[in-house]
Every structure is written in C-alpha cells, then in structure tokens.
CSV table of C-alpha atoms and ligand atoms in Angstrom, one decimal:
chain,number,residue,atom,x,y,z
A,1,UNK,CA,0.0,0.0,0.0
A,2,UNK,CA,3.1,1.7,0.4
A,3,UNK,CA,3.4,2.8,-3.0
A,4,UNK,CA,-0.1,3.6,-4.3
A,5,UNK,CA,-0.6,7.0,-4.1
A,6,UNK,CA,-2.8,8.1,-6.5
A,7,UNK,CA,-1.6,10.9,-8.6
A,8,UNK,CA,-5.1,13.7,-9.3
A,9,UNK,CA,-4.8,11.8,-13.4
A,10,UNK,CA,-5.3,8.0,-11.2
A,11,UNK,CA,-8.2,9.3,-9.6
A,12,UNK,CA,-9.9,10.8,-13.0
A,13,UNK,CA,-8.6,7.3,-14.5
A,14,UNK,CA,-11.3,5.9,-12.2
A,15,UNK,CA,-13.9,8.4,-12.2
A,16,UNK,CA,-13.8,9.4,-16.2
A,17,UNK,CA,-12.3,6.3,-17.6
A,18,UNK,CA,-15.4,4.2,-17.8
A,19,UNK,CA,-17.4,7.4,-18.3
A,20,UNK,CA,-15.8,7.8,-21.3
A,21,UNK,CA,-16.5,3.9,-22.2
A,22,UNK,CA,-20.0,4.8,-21.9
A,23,UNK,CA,-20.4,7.7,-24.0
A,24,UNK,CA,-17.9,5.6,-26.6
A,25,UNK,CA,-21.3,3.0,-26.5
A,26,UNK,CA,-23.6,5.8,-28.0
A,27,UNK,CA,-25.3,5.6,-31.3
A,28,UNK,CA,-23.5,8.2,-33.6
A,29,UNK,CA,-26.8,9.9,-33.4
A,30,UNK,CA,-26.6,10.1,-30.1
A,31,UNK,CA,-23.2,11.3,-29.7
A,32,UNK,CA,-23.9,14.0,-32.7
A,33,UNK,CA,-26.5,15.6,-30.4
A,34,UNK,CA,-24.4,15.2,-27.0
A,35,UNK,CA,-21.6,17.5,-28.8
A,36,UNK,CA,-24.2,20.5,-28.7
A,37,UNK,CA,-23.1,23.6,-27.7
A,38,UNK,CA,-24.0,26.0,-25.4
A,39,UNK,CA,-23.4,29.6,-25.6
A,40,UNK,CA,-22.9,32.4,-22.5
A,41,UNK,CA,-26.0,34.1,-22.4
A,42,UNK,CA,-27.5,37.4,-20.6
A,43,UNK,CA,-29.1,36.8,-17.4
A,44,UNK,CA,-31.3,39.4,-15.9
A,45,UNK,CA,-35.1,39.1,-15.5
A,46,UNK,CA,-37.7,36.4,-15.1
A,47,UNK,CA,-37.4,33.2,-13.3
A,48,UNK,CA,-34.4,30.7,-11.9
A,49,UNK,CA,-35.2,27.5,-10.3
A,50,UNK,CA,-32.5,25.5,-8.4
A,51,UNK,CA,-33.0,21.6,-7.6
A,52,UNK,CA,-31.3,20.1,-5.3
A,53,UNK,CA,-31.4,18.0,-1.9
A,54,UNK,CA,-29.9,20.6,0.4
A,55,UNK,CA,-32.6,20.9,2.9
A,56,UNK,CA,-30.3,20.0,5.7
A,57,UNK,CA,-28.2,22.4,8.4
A,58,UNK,CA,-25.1,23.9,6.8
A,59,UNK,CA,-26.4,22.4,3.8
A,60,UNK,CA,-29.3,24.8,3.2
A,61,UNK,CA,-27.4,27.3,4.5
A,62,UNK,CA,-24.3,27.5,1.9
A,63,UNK,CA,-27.1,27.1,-0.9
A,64,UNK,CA,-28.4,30.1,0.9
A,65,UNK,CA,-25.1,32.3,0.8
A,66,UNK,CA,-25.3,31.3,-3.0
A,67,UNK,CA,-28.3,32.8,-3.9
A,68,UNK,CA,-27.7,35.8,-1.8
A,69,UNK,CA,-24.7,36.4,-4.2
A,70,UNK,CA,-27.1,35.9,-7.7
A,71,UNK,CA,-29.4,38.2,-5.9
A,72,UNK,CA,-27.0,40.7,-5.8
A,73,UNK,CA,-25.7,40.3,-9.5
A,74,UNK,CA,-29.1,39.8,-10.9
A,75,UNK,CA,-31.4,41.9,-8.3
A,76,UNK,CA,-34.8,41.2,-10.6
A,77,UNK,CA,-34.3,38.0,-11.0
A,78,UNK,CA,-36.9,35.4,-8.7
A,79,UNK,CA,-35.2,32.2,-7.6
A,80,UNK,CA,-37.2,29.3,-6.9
A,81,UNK,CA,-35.6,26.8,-4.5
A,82,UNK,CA,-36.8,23.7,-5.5
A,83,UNK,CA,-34.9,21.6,-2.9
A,84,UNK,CA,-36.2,17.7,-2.1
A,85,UNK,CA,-35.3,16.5,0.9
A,86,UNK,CA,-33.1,13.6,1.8
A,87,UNK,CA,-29.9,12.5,2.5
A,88,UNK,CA,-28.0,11.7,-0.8
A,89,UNK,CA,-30.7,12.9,-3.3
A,90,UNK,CA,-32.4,9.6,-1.9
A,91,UNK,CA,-35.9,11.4,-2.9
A,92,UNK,CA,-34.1,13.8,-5.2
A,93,UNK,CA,-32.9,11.8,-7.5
A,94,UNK,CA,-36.0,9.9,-8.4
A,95,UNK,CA,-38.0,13.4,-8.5
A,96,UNK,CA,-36.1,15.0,-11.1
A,97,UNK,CA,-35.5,11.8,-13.0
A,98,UNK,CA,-39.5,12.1,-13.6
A,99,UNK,CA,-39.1,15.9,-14.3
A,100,UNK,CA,-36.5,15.4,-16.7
A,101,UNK,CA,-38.2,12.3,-18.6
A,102,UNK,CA,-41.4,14.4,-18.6
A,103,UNK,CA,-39.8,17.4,-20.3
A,104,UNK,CA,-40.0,19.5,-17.1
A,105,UNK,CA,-36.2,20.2,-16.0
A,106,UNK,CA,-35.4,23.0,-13.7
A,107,UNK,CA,-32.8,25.5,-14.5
A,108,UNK,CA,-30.5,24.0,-12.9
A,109,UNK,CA,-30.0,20.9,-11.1
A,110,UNK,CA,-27.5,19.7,-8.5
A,111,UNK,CA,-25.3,16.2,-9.6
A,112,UNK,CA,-22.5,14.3,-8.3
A,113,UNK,CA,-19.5,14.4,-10.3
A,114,UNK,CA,-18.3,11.2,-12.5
A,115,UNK,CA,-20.6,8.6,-13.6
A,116,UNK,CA,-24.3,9.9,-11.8
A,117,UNK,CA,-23.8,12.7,-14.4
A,118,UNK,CA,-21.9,11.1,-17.6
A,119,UNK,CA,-23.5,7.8,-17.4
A,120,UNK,CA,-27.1,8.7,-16.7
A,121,UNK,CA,-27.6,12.7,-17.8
A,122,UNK,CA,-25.5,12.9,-20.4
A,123,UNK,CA,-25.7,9.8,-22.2
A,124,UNK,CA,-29.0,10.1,-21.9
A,125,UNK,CA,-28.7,13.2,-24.3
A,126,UNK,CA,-30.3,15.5,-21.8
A,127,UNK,CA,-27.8,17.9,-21.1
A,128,UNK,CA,-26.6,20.8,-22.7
A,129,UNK,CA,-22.2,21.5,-22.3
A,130,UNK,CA,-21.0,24.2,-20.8
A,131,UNK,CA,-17.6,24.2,-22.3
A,132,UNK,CA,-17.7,27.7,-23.7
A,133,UNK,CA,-19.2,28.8,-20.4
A,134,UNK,CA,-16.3,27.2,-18.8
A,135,UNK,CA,-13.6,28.6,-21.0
A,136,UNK,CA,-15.2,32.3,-20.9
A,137,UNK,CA,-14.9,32.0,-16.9
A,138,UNK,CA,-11.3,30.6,-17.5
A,139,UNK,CA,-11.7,28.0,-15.3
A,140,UNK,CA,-8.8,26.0,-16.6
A,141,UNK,CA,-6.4,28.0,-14.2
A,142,UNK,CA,-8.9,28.1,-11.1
A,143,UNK,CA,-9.9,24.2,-11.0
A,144,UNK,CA,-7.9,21.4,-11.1
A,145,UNK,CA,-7.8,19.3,-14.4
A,146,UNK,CA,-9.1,16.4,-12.7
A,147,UNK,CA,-12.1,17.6,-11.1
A,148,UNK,CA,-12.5,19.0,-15.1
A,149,UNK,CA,-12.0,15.6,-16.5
A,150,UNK,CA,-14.4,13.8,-14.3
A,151,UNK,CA,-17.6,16.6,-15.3
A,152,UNK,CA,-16.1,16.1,-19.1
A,153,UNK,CA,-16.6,13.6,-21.7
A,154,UNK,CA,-16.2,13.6,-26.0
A,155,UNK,CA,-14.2,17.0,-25.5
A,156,UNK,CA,-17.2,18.1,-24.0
A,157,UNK,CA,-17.2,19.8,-20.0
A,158,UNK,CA,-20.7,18.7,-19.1
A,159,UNK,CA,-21.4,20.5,-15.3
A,160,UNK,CA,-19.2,23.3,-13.0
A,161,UNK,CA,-17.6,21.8,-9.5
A,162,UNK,CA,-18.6,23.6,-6.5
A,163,UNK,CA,-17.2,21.9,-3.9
A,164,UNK,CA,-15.2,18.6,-2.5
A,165,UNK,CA,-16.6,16.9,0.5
A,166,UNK,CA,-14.7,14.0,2.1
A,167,UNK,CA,-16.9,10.6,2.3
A,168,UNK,CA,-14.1,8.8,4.5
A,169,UNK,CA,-14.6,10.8,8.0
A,170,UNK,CA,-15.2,9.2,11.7
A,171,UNK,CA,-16.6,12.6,13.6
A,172,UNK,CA,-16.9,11.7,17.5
A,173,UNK,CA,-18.0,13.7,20.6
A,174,UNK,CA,-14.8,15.0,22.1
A,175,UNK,CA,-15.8,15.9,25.5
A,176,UNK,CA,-17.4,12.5,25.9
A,177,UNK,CA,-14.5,10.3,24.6
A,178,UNK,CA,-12.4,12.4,26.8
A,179,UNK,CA,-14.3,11.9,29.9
A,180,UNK,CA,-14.5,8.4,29.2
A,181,UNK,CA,-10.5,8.1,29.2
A,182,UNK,CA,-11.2,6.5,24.8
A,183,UNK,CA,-8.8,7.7,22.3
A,184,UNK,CA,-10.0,8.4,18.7
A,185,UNK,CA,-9.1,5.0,17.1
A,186,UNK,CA,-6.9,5.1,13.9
A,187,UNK,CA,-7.4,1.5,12.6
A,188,UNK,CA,-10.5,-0.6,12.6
A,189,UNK,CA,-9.7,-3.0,15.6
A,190,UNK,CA,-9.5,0.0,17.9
A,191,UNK,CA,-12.9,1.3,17.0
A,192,UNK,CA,-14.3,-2.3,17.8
A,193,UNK,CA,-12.3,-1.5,21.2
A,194,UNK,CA,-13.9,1.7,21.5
A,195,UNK,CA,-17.4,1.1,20.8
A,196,UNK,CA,-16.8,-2.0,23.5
A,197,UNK,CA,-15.1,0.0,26.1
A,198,UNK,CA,-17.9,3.0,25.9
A,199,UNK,CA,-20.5,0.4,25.9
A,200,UNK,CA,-18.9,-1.2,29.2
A,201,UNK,CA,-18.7,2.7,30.4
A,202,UNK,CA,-22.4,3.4,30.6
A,203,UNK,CA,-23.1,4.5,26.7
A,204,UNK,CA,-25.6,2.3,25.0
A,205,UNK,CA,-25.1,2.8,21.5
A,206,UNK,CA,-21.8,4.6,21.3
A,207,UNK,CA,-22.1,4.2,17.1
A,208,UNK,CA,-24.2,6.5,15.7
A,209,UNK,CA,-26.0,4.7,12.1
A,210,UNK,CA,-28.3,6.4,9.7
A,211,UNK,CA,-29.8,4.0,6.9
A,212,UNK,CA,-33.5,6.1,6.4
A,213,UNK,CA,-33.7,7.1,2.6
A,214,UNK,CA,-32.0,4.0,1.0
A,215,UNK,CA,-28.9,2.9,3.0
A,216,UNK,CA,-26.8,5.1,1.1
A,217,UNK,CA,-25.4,5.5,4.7
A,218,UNK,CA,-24.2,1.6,4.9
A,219,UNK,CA,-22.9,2.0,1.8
A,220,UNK,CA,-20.3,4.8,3.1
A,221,UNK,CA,-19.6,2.2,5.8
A,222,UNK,CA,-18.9,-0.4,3.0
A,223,UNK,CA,-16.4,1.8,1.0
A,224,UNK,CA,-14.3,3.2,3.4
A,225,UNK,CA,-14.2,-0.1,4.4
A,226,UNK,CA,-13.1,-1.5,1.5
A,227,UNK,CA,-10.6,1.3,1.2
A,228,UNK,CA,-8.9,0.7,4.4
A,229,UNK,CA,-9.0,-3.3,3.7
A,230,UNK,CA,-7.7,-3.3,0.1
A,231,UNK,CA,-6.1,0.4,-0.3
A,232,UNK,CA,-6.5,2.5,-3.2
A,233,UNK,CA,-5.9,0.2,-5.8
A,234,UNK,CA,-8.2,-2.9,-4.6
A,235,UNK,CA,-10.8,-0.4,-4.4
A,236,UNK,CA,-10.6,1.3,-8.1
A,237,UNK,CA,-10.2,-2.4,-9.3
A,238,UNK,CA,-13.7,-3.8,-7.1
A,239,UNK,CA,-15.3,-0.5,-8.6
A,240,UNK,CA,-14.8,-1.0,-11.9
A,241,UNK,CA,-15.9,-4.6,-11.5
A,242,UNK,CA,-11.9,-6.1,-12.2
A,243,UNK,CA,-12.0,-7.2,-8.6
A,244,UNK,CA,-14.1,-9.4,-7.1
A,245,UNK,CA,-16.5,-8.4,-4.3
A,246,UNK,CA,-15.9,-11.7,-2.7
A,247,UNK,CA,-12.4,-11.1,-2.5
A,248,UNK,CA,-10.7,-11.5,1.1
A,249,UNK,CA,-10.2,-7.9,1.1
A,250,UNK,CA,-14.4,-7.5,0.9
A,251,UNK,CA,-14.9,-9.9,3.2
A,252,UNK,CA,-12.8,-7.9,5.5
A,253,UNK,CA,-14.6,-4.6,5.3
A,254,UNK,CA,-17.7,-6.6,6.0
A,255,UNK,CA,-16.6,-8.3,8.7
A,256,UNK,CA,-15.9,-4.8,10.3
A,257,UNK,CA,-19.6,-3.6,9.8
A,258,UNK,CA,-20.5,-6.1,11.7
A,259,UNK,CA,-18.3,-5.7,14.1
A,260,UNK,CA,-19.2,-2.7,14.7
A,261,UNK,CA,-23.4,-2.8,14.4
A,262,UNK,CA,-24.0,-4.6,17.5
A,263,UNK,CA,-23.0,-1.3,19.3
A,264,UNK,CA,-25.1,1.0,16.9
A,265,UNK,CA,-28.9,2.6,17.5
A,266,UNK,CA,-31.8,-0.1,16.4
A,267,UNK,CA,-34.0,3.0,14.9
A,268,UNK,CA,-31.8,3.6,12.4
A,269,UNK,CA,-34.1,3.0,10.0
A,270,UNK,CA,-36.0,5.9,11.0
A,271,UNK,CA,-33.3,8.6,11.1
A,272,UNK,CA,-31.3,10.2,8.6
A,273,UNK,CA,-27.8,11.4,9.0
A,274,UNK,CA,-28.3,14.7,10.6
A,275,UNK,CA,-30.3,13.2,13.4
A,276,UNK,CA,-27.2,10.7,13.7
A,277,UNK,CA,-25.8,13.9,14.2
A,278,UNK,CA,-27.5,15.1,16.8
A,279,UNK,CA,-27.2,11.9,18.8
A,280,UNK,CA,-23.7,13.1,19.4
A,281,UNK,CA,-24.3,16.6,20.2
A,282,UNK,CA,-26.7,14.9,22.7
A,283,UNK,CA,-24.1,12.7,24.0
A,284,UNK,CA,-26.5,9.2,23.5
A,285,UNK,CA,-23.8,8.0,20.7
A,286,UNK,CA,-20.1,9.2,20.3
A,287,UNK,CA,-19.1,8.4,16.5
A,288,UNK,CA,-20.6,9.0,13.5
A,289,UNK,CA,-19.2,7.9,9.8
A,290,UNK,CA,-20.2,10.2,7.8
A,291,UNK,CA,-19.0,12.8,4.8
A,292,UNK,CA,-17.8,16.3,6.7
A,293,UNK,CA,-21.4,17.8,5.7
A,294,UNK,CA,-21.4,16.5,9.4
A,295,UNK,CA,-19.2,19.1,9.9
A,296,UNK,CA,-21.2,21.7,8.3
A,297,UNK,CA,-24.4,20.5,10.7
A,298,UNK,CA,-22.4,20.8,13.5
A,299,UNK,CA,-21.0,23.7,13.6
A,300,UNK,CA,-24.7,25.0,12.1
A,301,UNK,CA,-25.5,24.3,15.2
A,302,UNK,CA,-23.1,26.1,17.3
A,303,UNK,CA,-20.6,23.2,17.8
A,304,UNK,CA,-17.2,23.6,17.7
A,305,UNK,CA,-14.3,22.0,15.7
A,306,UNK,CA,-11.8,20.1,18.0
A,307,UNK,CA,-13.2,21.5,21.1
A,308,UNK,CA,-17.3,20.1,20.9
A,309,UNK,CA,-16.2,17.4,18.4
A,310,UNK,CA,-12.8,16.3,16.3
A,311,UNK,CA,-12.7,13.7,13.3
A,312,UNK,CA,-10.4,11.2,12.5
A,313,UNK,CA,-10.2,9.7,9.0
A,314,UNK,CA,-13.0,6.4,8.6
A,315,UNK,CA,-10.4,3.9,10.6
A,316,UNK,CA,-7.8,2.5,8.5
A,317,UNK,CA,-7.9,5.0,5.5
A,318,UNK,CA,-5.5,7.9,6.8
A,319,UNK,CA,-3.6,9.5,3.8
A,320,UNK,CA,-6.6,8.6,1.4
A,321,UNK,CA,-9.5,11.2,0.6
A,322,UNK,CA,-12.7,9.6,-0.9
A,323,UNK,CA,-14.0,12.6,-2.8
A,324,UNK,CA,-17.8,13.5,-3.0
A,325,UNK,CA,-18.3,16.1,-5.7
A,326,UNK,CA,-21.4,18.3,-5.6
A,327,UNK,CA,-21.3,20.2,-9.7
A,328,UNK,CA,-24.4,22.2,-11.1
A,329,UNK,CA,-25.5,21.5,-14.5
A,330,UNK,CA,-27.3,22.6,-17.3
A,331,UNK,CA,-30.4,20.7,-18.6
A,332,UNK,CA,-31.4,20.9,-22.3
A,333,UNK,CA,-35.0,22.9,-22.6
A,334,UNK,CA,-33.8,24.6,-19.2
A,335,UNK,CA,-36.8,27.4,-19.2
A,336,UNK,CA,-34.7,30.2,-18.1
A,337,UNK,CA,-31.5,29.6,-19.9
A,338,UNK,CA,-29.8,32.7,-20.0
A,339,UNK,CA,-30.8,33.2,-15.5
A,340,UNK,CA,-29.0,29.5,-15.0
A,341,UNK,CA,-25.9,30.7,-17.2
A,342,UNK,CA,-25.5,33.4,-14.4
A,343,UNK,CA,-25.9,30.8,-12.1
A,344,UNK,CA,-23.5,28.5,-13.3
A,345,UNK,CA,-20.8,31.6,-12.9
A,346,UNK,CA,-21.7,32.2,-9.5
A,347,UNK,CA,-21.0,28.0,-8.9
A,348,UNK,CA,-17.9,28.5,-10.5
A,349,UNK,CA,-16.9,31.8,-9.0
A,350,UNK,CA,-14.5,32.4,-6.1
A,351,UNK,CA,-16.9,34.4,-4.6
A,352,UNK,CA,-19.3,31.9,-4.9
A,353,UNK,CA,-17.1,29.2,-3.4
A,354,UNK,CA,-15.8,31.2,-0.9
A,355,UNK,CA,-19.1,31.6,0.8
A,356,UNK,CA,-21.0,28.4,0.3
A,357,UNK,CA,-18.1,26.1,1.3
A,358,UNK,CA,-17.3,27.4,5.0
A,359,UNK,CA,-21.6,26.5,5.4
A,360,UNK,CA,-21.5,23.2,3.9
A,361,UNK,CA,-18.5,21.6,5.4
A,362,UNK,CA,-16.9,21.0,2.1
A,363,UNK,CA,-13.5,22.7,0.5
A,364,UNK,CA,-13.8,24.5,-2.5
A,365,UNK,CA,-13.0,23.0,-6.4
A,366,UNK,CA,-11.1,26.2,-6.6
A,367,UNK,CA,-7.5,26.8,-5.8
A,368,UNK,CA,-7.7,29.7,-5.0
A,369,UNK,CA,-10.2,30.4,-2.4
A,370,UNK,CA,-8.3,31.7,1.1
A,371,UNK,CA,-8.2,29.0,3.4
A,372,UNK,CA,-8.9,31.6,6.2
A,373,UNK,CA,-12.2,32.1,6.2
A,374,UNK,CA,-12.1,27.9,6.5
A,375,UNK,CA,-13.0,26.3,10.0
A,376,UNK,CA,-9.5,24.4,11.6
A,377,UNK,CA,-11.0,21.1,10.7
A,378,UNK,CA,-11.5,22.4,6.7
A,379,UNK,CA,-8.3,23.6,6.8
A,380,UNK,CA,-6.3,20.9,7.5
A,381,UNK,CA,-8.9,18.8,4.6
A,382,UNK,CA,-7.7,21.3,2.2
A,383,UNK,CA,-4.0,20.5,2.9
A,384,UNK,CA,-4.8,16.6,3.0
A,385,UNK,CA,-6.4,16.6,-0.7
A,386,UNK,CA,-3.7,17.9,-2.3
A,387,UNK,CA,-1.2,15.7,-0.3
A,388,UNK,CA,-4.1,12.4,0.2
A,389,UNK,CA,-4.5,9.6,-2.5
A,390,UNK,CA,-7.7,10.3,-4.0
A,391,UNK,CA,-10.4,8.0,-4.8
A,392,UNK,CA,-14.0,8.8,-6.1
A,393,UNK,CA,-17.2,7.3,-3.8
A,394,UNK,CA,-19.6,5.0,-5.1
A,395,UNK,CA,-22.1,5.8,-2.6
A,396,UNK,CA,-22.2,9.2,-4.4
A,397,UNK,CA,-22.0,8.9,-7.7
A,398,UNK,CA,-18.6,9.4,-8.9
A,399,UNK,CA,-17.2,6.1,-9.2
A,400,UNK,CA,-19.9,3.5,-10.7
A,401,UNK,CA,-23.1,4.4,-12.4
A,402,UNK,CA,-26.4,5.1,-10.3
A,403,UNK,CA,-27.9,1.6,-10.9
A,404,UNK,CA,-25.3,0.0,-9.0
A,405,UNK,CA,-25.2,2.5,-6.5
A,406,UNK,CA,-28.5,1.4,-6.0
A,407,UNK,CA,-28.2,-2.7,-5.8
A,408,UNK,CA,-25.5,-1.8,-3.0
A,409,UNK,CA,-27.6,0.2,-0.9
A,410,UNK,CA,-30.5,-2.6,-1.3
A,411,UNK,CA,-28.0,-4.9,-0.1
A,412,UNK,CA,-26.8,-3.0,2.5
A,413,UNK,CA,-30.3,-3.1,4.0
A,414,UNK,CA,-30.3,-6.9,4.2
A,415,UNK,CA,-26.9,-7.1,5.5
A,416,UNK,CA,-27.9,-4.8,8.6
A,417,UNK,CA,-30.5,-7.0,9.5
A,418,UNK,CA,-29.0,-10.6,8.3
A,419,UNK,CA,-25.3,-9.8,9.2
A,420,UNK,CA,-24.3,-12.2,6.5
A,421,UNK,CA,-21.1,-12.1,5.4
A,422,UNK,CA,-20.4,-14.4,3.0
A,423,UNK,CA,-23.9,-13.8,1.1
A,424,UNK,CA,-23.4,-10.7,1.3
A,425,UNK,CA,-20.5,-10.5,-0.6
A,426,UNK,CA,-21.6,-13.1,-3.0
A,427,UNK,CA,-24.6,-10.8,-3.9
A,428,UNK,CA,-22.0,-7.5,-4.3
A,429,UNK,CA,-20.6,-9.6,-7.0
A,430,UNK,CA,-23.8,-10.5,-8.8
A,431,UNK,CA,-24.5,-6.5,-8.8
A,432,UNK,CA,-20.9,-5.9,-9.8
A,433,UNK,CA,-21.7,-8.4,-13.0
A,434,UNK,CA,-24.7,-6.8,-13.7
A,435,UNK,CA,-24.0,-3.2,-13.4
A,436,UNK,CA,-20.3,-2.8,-13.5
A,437,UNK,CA,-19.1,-5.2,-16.3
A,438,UNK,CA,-21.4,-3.5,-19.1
A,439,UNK,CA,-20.6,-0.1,-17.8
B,501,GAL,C1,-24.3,13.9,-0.8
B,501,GAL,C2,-24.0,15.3,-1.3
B,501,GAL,C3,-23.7,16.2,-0.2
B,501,GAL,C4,-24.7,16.2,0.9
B,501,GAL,C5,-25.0,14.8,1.3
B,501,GAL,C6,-26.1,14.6,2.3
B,501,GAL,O1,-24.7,13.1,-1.8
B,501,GAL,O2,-22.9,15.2,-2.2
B,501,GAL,O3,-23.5,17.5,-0.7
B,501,GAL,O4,-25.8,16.8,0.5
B,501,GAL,O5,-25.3,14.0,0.2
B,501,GAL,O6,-27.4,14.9,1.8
C-alpha cells in the first residue's frame, strides 16, 4: 500500500475512464447531439429555479449564501428553491428523474461528479455542455484538471464543481471520549475496542447509524471499508468490476460492519444522517461515519471543531480522501437559460465558493479560495487533498453508475438485518456483473 498513491490523473482514471467507455457506446446519433453547444447568455429578469437536496443544516445554508450572491448580481431576478429533501438525493434523485423524462427540468440541477452525471444525464442526451461557459470564466487555471475531466466527456465539459466533501470521515463527541478516558481510534480494531469500552462505560449505543432514505449510509460504511481493507488500488479495481466483491479484502470490510453494528442505535431506519448527528451533540452516541457535511451540521449548530467534536479519517484510511463532488449542470429545454448561465458563474466563481463552502463543510473545487475564512477542521482537509490519495465514492456517484449504487444500498439493507457475510459479498458480486461489467 506503500506505494499507491494516486496521482489527481489516477483518480480521474477511475472516475472518467469508464465514463468515457460509456459515452464511446452511443449511437453516432446520439453522440452528434451530446456534442451541442451552449453559448454564454444574458441573465437578468424572469425566473431561476434550483434543484437540489440541500434541505439540511449547513447544507441549506451554503445554498443560501449562494443565492444571496445571484441576488445581488441579478437583483430582478426570482429564484425558486426547489430543494427535495433527503440524505444523498435519496428522494431527489428519483424526483427530477420524472421531471427530466417528462420534459420539465429545472434550471439548474445539482449532480454528483463522474458517472451519476456522464452515465445517466448525459448519455442520456439530456444535457446541454457548458464548455464555452467554462472557458469564458477561465476555469482551466482556477480548478484542477481532474475535477475538469471527471464533469467532461467527448471534449465536452458537461457541469461546474462547487465543492469537495470527504466521504471517509469518523466525527466523535470530544468531551465524551475524553471523559470516558477513549482515544480516537486510527485503525479498525480499535474502533471495535472503542465502541466496546464506551458500551462497558455506561453509553448504550456509542455508534451513531443512519440508513432512512436507502442505506446510502451503509454504503459509506462499506467503501471506506473496503478502502482501508484493500487500499487504493483494490478499491478502483472492485469498482470497476476487475476485482471481485468476494475477494478476502471485501470480506474484511464486511466483517468490520459487523463488528461494529452490534454497538449502533436499532431506529436507524428511522433517522437520517443529521439526526445521527444530533445523537452526538446529545451525548447518546459518540461516533458518526459520515462525509464532513457532518461538519457543516455541526457547527450549524453552534458546535465547535476540536473542542465540541474532532474527526479522525474512517479507521484504516489515513492519507486517502474519498471525494464527494457536488457540480451544477445545465439541462437541455432549461426554461430560463440565460438566468441559469448566471448561475452556473456564481458556482464556479470564487466568490461563490468562498461563501457556500465554509456553510456546507466542504473545501472548495477552486485553488484559490483563502483557506482563512475555512474552520481548523476544513483547513487541514484542504492541505490533505492535495497531499491524500484520491479515490471517487460509489455511494455518491462518482465512481460506478447510479444503478449500482443502487443494488449496494438494497444490499446494504439486508446485511444490517442478516449480518451475512459471505452472502453478502456473494450478492456485491452479482451486482458488480450486472451493473459494473457493461458499464
Ligand atoms: C451527498 C452530497 C452532499 C450532501 C449529502 C447529504 O450526496 O454530495 O452535498 O448533500 O449528500 O445529503
């Protein structure tokens, strides 16, 4: 593992490779129309609706700091925040999937980076490029080619990066571990030894577990997992289906989960990951594994970094960053073109980035956007990506297309009620043939 630092063009090799498979598969037809162009337009009056799923604290909030900035550019403009909620676009998703089939899309709409927008959108021939938009901007010099190749295919830059959120993050309640006399564990065996001792110590269900809107949470659990078992390059090779999921290395991660669900909350069902969140602010759980729009929920809430709570990367994945990408992008037929043009820009801007980031827990795509105006916890992610091996999630979209995002998180749902390992695994794989081989 030593030696498997992924360079930023490794990671896009993941992320873009077998997006650019995909769109290879298109008719020529097909491919004739997904090379339209797009042109900057004049934004000004009228409408501008925005989808997305930020409905959460710190979430809504850094949307919010966003349109406050179009607002200002485009006073008599109306925006319409057409946000769904739950976690992961687990409503989302399926709401604008019926809006864009009916010939309804919003302005604007917010997608993960990678394959949730170059397998589905745009091969789908839905989507308008923004590559002129993104030249005229001169983004080239503000975001880092990789980030560009993932949102690009056919020559084509397909949607603008407004942040980077880490997926691979193990936030705990500081003043409780501390009282309890628990370090933050590094390695999976010594959160085992955590959750045990805390249980022992009076805390119940020391693990804080979200699975409500599709068990995209489990699914976080199952990939870090796999990245600490296997390392970068096990879990680029499971995720593009040239590993098997019922490799040792799988059966590892799993073995983990369970592990460690014996000391997480029963309801979890029931509660999404911000109310995970709040478990630890109330002190009933300790750790949560989660991406660091934990962060931006905490400290929503008037917690504070390294004092309230500290993070730890998810055990056994120190030195590895699996990157969540939130990008806007630009649906053909959008009614008010020209209004989400000028939104677009204010995605892409540093302004833009400055201010939504420090609210939604993530860094910014830009390089340069002041680190200062970051929370101690941000700051020290924004040094770690550009030193971290990089790896895309599958749980968000970046790394396999949505349909096997989907078959994991259905799995994930029997696993934390059967606990089955082996089958498990053995069911991983069939979804791996089925979704990741043809991909
Ligand atoms: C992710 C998204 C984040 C955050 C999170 C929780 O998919 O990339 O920005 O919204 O879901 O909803």
């Amino acid at each position: 593992m030593g030696n498997e630092r992924w360079t930023r063009r490794q990671f896009v090799g993941r992320a873009g490779k077998t997006a650019g498979g995909v769109v290879l598969g298109l008719s020529l037809a097909d491919f004739l129309a997904a090379c339209g162009t797009s042109s900057p337009g004049t934004a000004g009056t009228g409408k501008l609706e925005i989808f997305s799923w930020w409905t959460g604290p710190g979430e809504k909030d850094g949307l919010a700091e966003m349109f406050k900035i179009y607002k200002n550019k485009y006073p008599n403009v109306t925006i319409t925040n057409s946000a769904v909620a739950g976690g992961a676009g687990s409503t989302a998703k399926a709401v604008l999937a019926t809006r864009m089939q009916g010939g309804r899309p919003p302005d604007s709409f917010q997608v993960h980076a990678g394959q949730e927008l170059i397998a589905s959108w745009v091969k789908a021939n839905k989507m308008e490029a923004i590559t002129s938009i993104w030249n005229s901007e001169g983004w080239d010099s503000k975001i880092p080619k990789d980030l560009k190749d993932i949102v690009s295919s056919n020559g084509d830059v397909w949607s603008v990066p407004v942040n980077v959120h880490r997926g691979n993050a193990l936030w705990y309640n500081k003043k409780v571990l501390d009282s309890k006399g628990v370090s933050p564990p590094d390695t999976p065996e010594q959160l085992t030894s955590a959750l045990s001792s805390l249980k022992a110590k009076g805390i119940a269900n020391p693990l804080a577990l979200a699975s409500k809107g599709g068990n995209w949470q489990v699914q976080m659990l199952l990939e870090n997992n796999i990245l600490a078992a296997g390392g970068a390059d096990f879990y680029k090779n499971v995720m593009s289906g040239k590993a098997s999921f019922t490799d040792a290395k799988v059966v590892q991660a799993l073995t983990w989960m369970k592990q460690w669900l014996p000391y997480a909350n029963t309801d979890n069902s029931s509660i999404d990951w911000d109310e995970a969140d709040n478990r630890l602010i109330a002190g009933t759980a300790v750790f949560h594994i989660m991406g660091d729009w934990a962060k931006g929920d905490f400290t929503s809430k008037n917690w504070v970094p390294n004092t309230d709570f500290g993070v730890v990367p998810s055990p056994g994945t120190k030195g590895k960053y699996m990157i969540v990408c939130d990008t806007f992008a630009l649906p053909k037929g959008a009614p008010d073109r020209d209004n989400a043009i000028g939104w677009l820009k204010v995605c892409g801007s540093q302004e833009g980035q400055a201010a939504f980031n420090p609210k939604k827990g993530s860094i910014p795509a830009r390089t340069d956007v002041s680190p200062s105006g970051f929370d101690v916890i941000a700051q020290s992610f924004i040094a770690e990506f550009k030193t971290d091996t990089l790896v895309p999630s599958s749980a968000h979209g970046s790394a396999t297309p949505p349909a096997f995002a989907s078959a994991v998180n259905d799995e994930m749902g029997q696993f934390i009620q059967n606990k089955d390992v082996t089958k498990t695994a053995s069911n991983l794989q069939k979804a791996s043939d089925e979704f990741l081989k043809t991909a």
